């Protein structure tokens, strides 16, 4: 059994024992849990907030003090045909943001949050090696309409010759970049070298060219992103429109989540669904 797999076995055994005998849940290791920030993400109705050119309508821009200019983000994920990386809770993403010289490489481990219990997800992550002592990762609670997810991300910036503008690397170059920068926790997840093995057999999912508008709402910076994603039949495009804000406070995230939802509902702009951008891209490309 690999060193990375062993803590997960210990955690599962400890969790089962605690639940069976009614003990309070506690970390399986001594280091303290990571301290996350929070990103609230709510969906807007594309049929209502986008114009015929699939851009945000002027009324939406004016409401949130947004300019007509946008920032483009070209995104692709790398995984095996069987989606082994994704199915084991990891994401390997390459993004090129307009104005940036280099590619952003993100290695993200995600944990489902059951029944709103954020601490339990943090304890599980701790037992699997993600604790406050590791400064190479950042923890975030992605807070949707009803669903919450703990995301723990290691980000790197790197470049590759032969690309310009918003171009993303080819399959072979994307593999090379991600392998070069892969963090140890991902590489040794199921066994030593697991991550490199998965990337060796990966191909691109995407790309998707998203557009971000930046404004303000209730004293906070508000982002609205428009993601054109291939539809289920592969014959057209579904547009995902997502409003989001970030905060370091769980209390603020909770209160403003409900306020923003009510604000969007009052204007007929809200969709009562959780955002599934990554899942849609993994399913459709």
Coordinates of C-alpha atoms in Angstrom, one line a residue:
X1 CA 0.0 0.0 0.0
X2 CA 1.4 3.4 -0.9
X3 CA 2.1 6.1 1.7
X4 CA -0.7 8.3 0.3
X5 CA -3.3 5.5 0.4
X6 CA -2.5 4.5 4.0
X7 CA -3.9 7.7 5.6
X8 CA -7.1 7.3 3.7
X9 CA -7.6 3.8 5.1
X10 CA -6.9 5.1 8.6
X11 CA -9.4 7.9 8.1
X12 CA -12.2 5.5 6.9
X13 CA -11.6 3.2 9.9
X14 CA -11.6 6.1 12.4
X15 CA -14.7 7.7 10.8
X16 CA -16.6 4.4 11.0
X17 CA -15.7 3.8 14.6
X18 CA -16.7 7.4 15.6
X19 CA -20.0 7.1 13.9
X20 CA -20.7 3.6 15.4
X21 CA -20.0 4.6 19.0
X22 CA -21.2 8.2 18.8
X23 CA -17.9 9.9 19.3
X24 CA -17.4 13.4 17.9
X25 CA -15.5 13.6 14.6
X26 CA -11.9 14.7 14.9
X27 CA -8.9 14.9 12.6
X28 CA -7.0 11.7 12.1
X29 CA -3.7 13.6 12.1
X30 CA -2.3 16.2 14.5
X31 CA -1.9 19.1 12.1
X32 CA -4.7 21.6 12.0
X33 CA -7.2 21.7 9.2
X34 CA -6.8 24.1 6.2
X35 CA -8.7 27.4 6.5
X36 CA -10.8 27.9 3.3
X37 CA -12.1 31.0 1.7
X38 CA -15.5 30.9 0.1
X39 CA -16.8 31.4 -3.5
X40 CA -20.5 31.7 -4.0
X41 CA -21.7 30.7 -7.4
X42 CA -25.3 31.2 -8.6
X43 CA -26.7 30.6 -12.1
X44 CA -28.5 33.2 -14.2
X45 CA -31.0 32.4 -17.0
X46 CA -29.1 32.8 -20.3
X47 CA -32.4 33.2 -22.2
X48 CA -33.1 36.3 -20.1
X49 CA -29.8 37.9 -19.4
X50 CA -28.0 37.4 -22.8
X51 CA -28.7 39.3 -26.0
X52 CA -28.8 37.8 -29.5
X53 CA -25.0 37.9 -29.6
X54 CA -24.8 35.9 -26.4
X55 CA -23.4 38.9 -24.5
X56 CA -24.8 40.3 -21.2
X57 CA -27.6 42.7 -21.8
X58 CA -27.1 46.4 -21.0
X59 CA -29.6 46.2 -18.2
X60 CA -27.5 43.5 -16.5
X61 CA -24.3 45.4 -17.0
X62 CA -25.8 48.6 -15.6
X63 CA -27.3 46.8 -12.6
X64 CA -23.9 45.6 -11.5
X65 CA -21.8 48.6 -12.7
X66 CA -20.0 46.5 -15.3
X67 CA -18.2 47.8 -18.4
X68 CA -19.0 46.5 -21.8
X69 CA -15.4 45.1 -22.0
X70 CA -14.8 41.5 -20.9
X71 CA -11.8 39.3 -20.1
X72 CA -11.5 36.1 -22.1
X73 CA -10.5 32.8 -20.6
X74 CA -9.7 29.7 -22.7
X75 CA -10.0 26.5 -20.6
X76 CA -9.3 22.9 -21.2
X77 CA -9.0 19.8 -18.9
X78 CA -6.8 16.8 -19.4
X79 CA -7.8 13.3 -18.5
X80 CA -7.9 9.8 -19.8
X81 CA -10.7 8.5 -22.0
X82 CA -12.1 6.8 -18.9
X83 CA -11.8 10.0 -16.9
X84 CA -9.7 8.4 -14.2
X85 CA -8.4 11.7 -12.9
X86 CA -11.9 13.2 -12.5
X87 CA -13.4 10.0 -11.1
X88 CA -10.8 10.0 -8.4
X89 CA -11.7 13.5 -7.3
X90 CA -8.9 15.4 -9.1
X91 CA -8.9 17.9 -11.9
X92 CA -6.0 18.8 -14.2
X93 CA -6.8 22.1 -15.9
X94 CA -4.9 24.5 -18.2
X95 CA -6.2 28.0 -18.6
X96 CA -5.0 31.0 -20.6
X97 CA -6.4 34.3 -19.5
X98 CA -6.4 37.3 -21.8
X99 CA -3.5 39.6 -21.0
X100 CA -1.4 36.8 -19.3
X101 CA 1.8 35.7 -20.9
X102 CA 1.9 32.2 -19.4
X103 CA -0.5 29.3 -19.0
X104 CA -2.1 28.7 -15.6
X105 CA -1.9 25.0 -14.6
X106 CA -4.3 24.0 -11.8
X107 CA -4.3 20.7 -10.0
X108 CA -7.4 20.5 -7.9
X109 CA -8.6 17.9 -5.4
X110 CA -12.3 18.1 -4.7
X111 CA -14.4 16.8 -1.7
X112 CA -18.1 16.6 -1.6
X113 CA -19.7 18.3 1.4
X114 CA -22.5 16.2 2.8
X115 CA -25.4 17.8 4.7
X116 CA -23.5 21.1 4.7
X117 CA -20.9 19.7 7.0
X118 CA -17.8 21.7 5.9
X119 CA -15.7 20.6 8.9
X120 CA -16.1 16.9 8.1
X121 CA -14.8 17.6 4.5
X122 CA -11.8 19.5 6.0
X123 CA -11.1 16.6 8.4
X124 CA -11.2 14.1 5.6
X125 CA -8.8 16.3 3.5
X126 CA -6.5 16.6 6.5
X127 CA -6.4 12.8 6.9
X128 CA -5.4 12.6 3.2
X129 CA -2.5 14.9 3.7
X130 CA -4.1 18.4 3.0
X131 CA -3.5 20.3 6.2
X132 CA -2.7 23.9 7.2
X133 CA 1.0 23.2 7.2
X134 CA 1.1 22.8 3.4
X135 CA 1.4 26.2 1.9
X136 CA 1.4 24.9 -1.7
X137 CA -2.4 24.4 -1.7
X138 CA -5.3 26.8 -1.2
X139 CA -8.6 25.6 0.1
X140 CA -11.9 27.0 -1.0
X141 CA -15.6 26.2 -0.4
X142 CA -17.5 26.4 -3.7
X143 CA -21.0 27.4 -2.6
X144 CA -23.7 26.9 -5.2
X145 CA -27.5 27.0 -5.1
X146 CA -27.7 24.0 -2.7
X147 CA -24.5 22.1 -3.2
X148 CA -21.2 22.9 -1.5
X149 CA -17.8 21.4 -2.5
X150 CA -14.4 21.7 -0.9
X151 CA -11.7 22.4 -3.5
X152 CA -8.0 22.3 -2.7
X153 CA -5.8 23.7 -5.5
X154 CA -2.2 23.8 -6.4
X155 CA -1.6 26.4 -9.2
X156 CA 1.5 26.9 -11.3
X157 CA 2.3 29.3 -14.2
X158 CA 4.4 28.0 -17.1
X159 CA 4.9 28.7 -20.8
X160 CA 5.5 26.7 -24.0
X161 CA 7.1 28.0 -27.2
X162 CA 5.0 28.3 -30.3
X163 CA 1.8 29.6 -28.7
X164 CA 0.4 33.1 -28.7
X165 CA -2.8 35.0 -27.8
X166 CA -5.5 32.8 -26.4
X167 CA -4.2 29.5 -27.9
X168 CA -4.0 26.5 -25.6
X169 CA -1.4 23.8 -26.0
X170 CA -1.9 20.6 -28.0
X171 CA -2.5 17.3 -26.3
X172 CA 1.2 16.4 -26.3
X173 CA 2.3 19.9 -25.1
X174 CA -0.4 20.0 -22.4
X175 CA 0.7 16.6 -21.1
X176 CA 4.3 17.8 -21.0
X177 CA 3.4 21.0 -19.1
X178 CA 1.2 19.2 -16.6
X179 CA 3.7 16.4 -16.0
X180 CA 6.6 18.9 -15.5
X181 CA 4.7 20.8 -12.8
X182 CA 2.7 18.0 -11.1
X183 CA 2.6 18.2 -7.3
X184 CA 3.6 15.1 -5.3
X185 CA 0.2 14.5 -3.7
X186 CA -1.5 14.1 -7.1
X187 CA 1.3 12.1 -8.6
X188 CA 1.3 9.6 -5.7
X189 CA -2.4 9.6 -5.1
X190 CA -3.3 5.9 -5.5
X191 CA 0.3 4.6 -6.0
X192 CA 3.7 6.2 -6.7
X193 CA 3.6 7.7 -10.2
X194 CA -0.2 7.5 -10.5
X195 CA -0.6 11.1 -11.7
X196 CA 2.2 10.9 -14.3
X197 CA 0.7 7.6 -15.6
X198 CA -2.7 9.2 -15.9
X199 CA -1.4 12.3 -17.7
X200 CA 0.7 10.1 -20.1
X201 CA -2.7 8.7 -21.3
X202 CA -4.6 11.9 -21.2
X203 CA -6.3 14.0 -23.8
X204 CA -8.0 17.4 -23.8
X205 CA -11.6 18.0 -22.7
X206 CA -12.6 21.3 -24.3
X207 CA -11.4 23.9 -25.0
X208 CA -14.1 26.4 -23.8
X209 CA -13.6 30.1 -24.4
X210 CA -15.4 31.8 -21.5
X211 CA -15.9 35.6 -21.0
X212 CA -15.8 37.3 -17.6
X213 CA -17.4 40.7 -16.6
X214 CA -16.4 42.4 -13.4
X215 CA -18.6 44.7 -11.4
X216 CA -20.0 45.3 -7.9
X217 CA -23.0 44.4 -5.8
X218 CA -23.7 45.1 -2.2
X219 CA -20.2 46.4 -1.6
X220 CA -18.6 43.3 -3.0
X221 CA -16.8 42.6 -6.3
X222 CA -19.2 40.5 -8.5
X223 CA -18.1 38.4 -11.4
X224 CA -20.4 37.2 -14.2
X225 CA -19.0 34.5 -16.5
X226 CA -20.5 33.3 -19.8
X227 CA -19.5 29.8 -20.7
X228 CA -20.4 28.4 -24.2
X229 CA -20.4 24.6 -23.8
X230 CA -21.2 22.0 -26.4
X231 CA -24.7 20.8 -26.1
X232 CA -25.6 17.2 -25.2
X233 CA -26.2 16.2 -28.8
X234 CA -23.0 17.8 -30.0
X235 CA -24.8 19.9 -32.6
X236 CA -24.9 23.3 -30.9
X237 CA -24.1 25.3 -27.8
X238 CA -25.5 25.7 -24.3
X239 CA -24.7 28.9 -22.6
X240 CA -23.9 28.8 -18.8
X241 CA -24.1 32.2 -17.1
X242 CA -22.7 32.2 -13.6
X243 CA -22.6 35.1 -11.0
X244 CA -20.1 34.8 -8.2
X245 CA -18.3 36.6 -5.4
X246 CA -15.5 35.6 -3.0
X247 CA -15.2 36.2 0.8
X248 CA -13.0 34.8 3.6
X249 CA -16.0 34.7 5.9
X250 CA -18.4 31.7 6.1
X251 CA -21.0 34.0 7.8
X252 CA -20.8 36.5 5.0
X253 CA -20.9 33.8 2.3
X254 CA -24.1 32.4 3.8
X255 CA -25.8 35.7 4.2
X256 CA -24.8 37.2 0.9
X257 CA -25.6 33.9 -0.9
X258 CA -29.2 34.2 0.2
X259 CA -29.3 38.0 -0.6
X260 CA -27.9 37.6 -4.1
X261 CA -30.3 34.7 -4.8
X262 CA -33.2 36.9 -3.7
X263 CA -31.9 39.8 -5.7
X264 CA -31.7 37.7 -8.9
X265 CA -35.1 36.1 -8.3
X266 CA -36.7 39.5 -8.0
X267 CA -35.4 40.4 -11.5
X268 CA -36.3 37.1 -13.1
X269 CA -32.7 36.3 -13.7
X270 CA -32.2 33.3 -11.4
X271 CA -32.0 29.6 -12.2
X272 CA -32.6 27.3 -9.2
X273 CA -29.8 24.8 -10.1
X274 CA -26.2 24.1 -9.1
X275 CA -23.5 25.0 -11.5
X276 CA -22.0 22.0 -13.2
X277 CA -19.6 23.5 -15.7
X278 CA -16.7 21.1 -15.2
X279 CA -19.0 18.1 -15.2
X280 CA -20.6 19.2 -18.5
X281 CA -17.2 19.7 -20.1
X282 CA -16.0 16.3 -19.0
X283 CA -19.3 14.7 -20.3
X284 CA -19.5 16.5 -23.6
X285 CA -16.0 16.7 -25.1

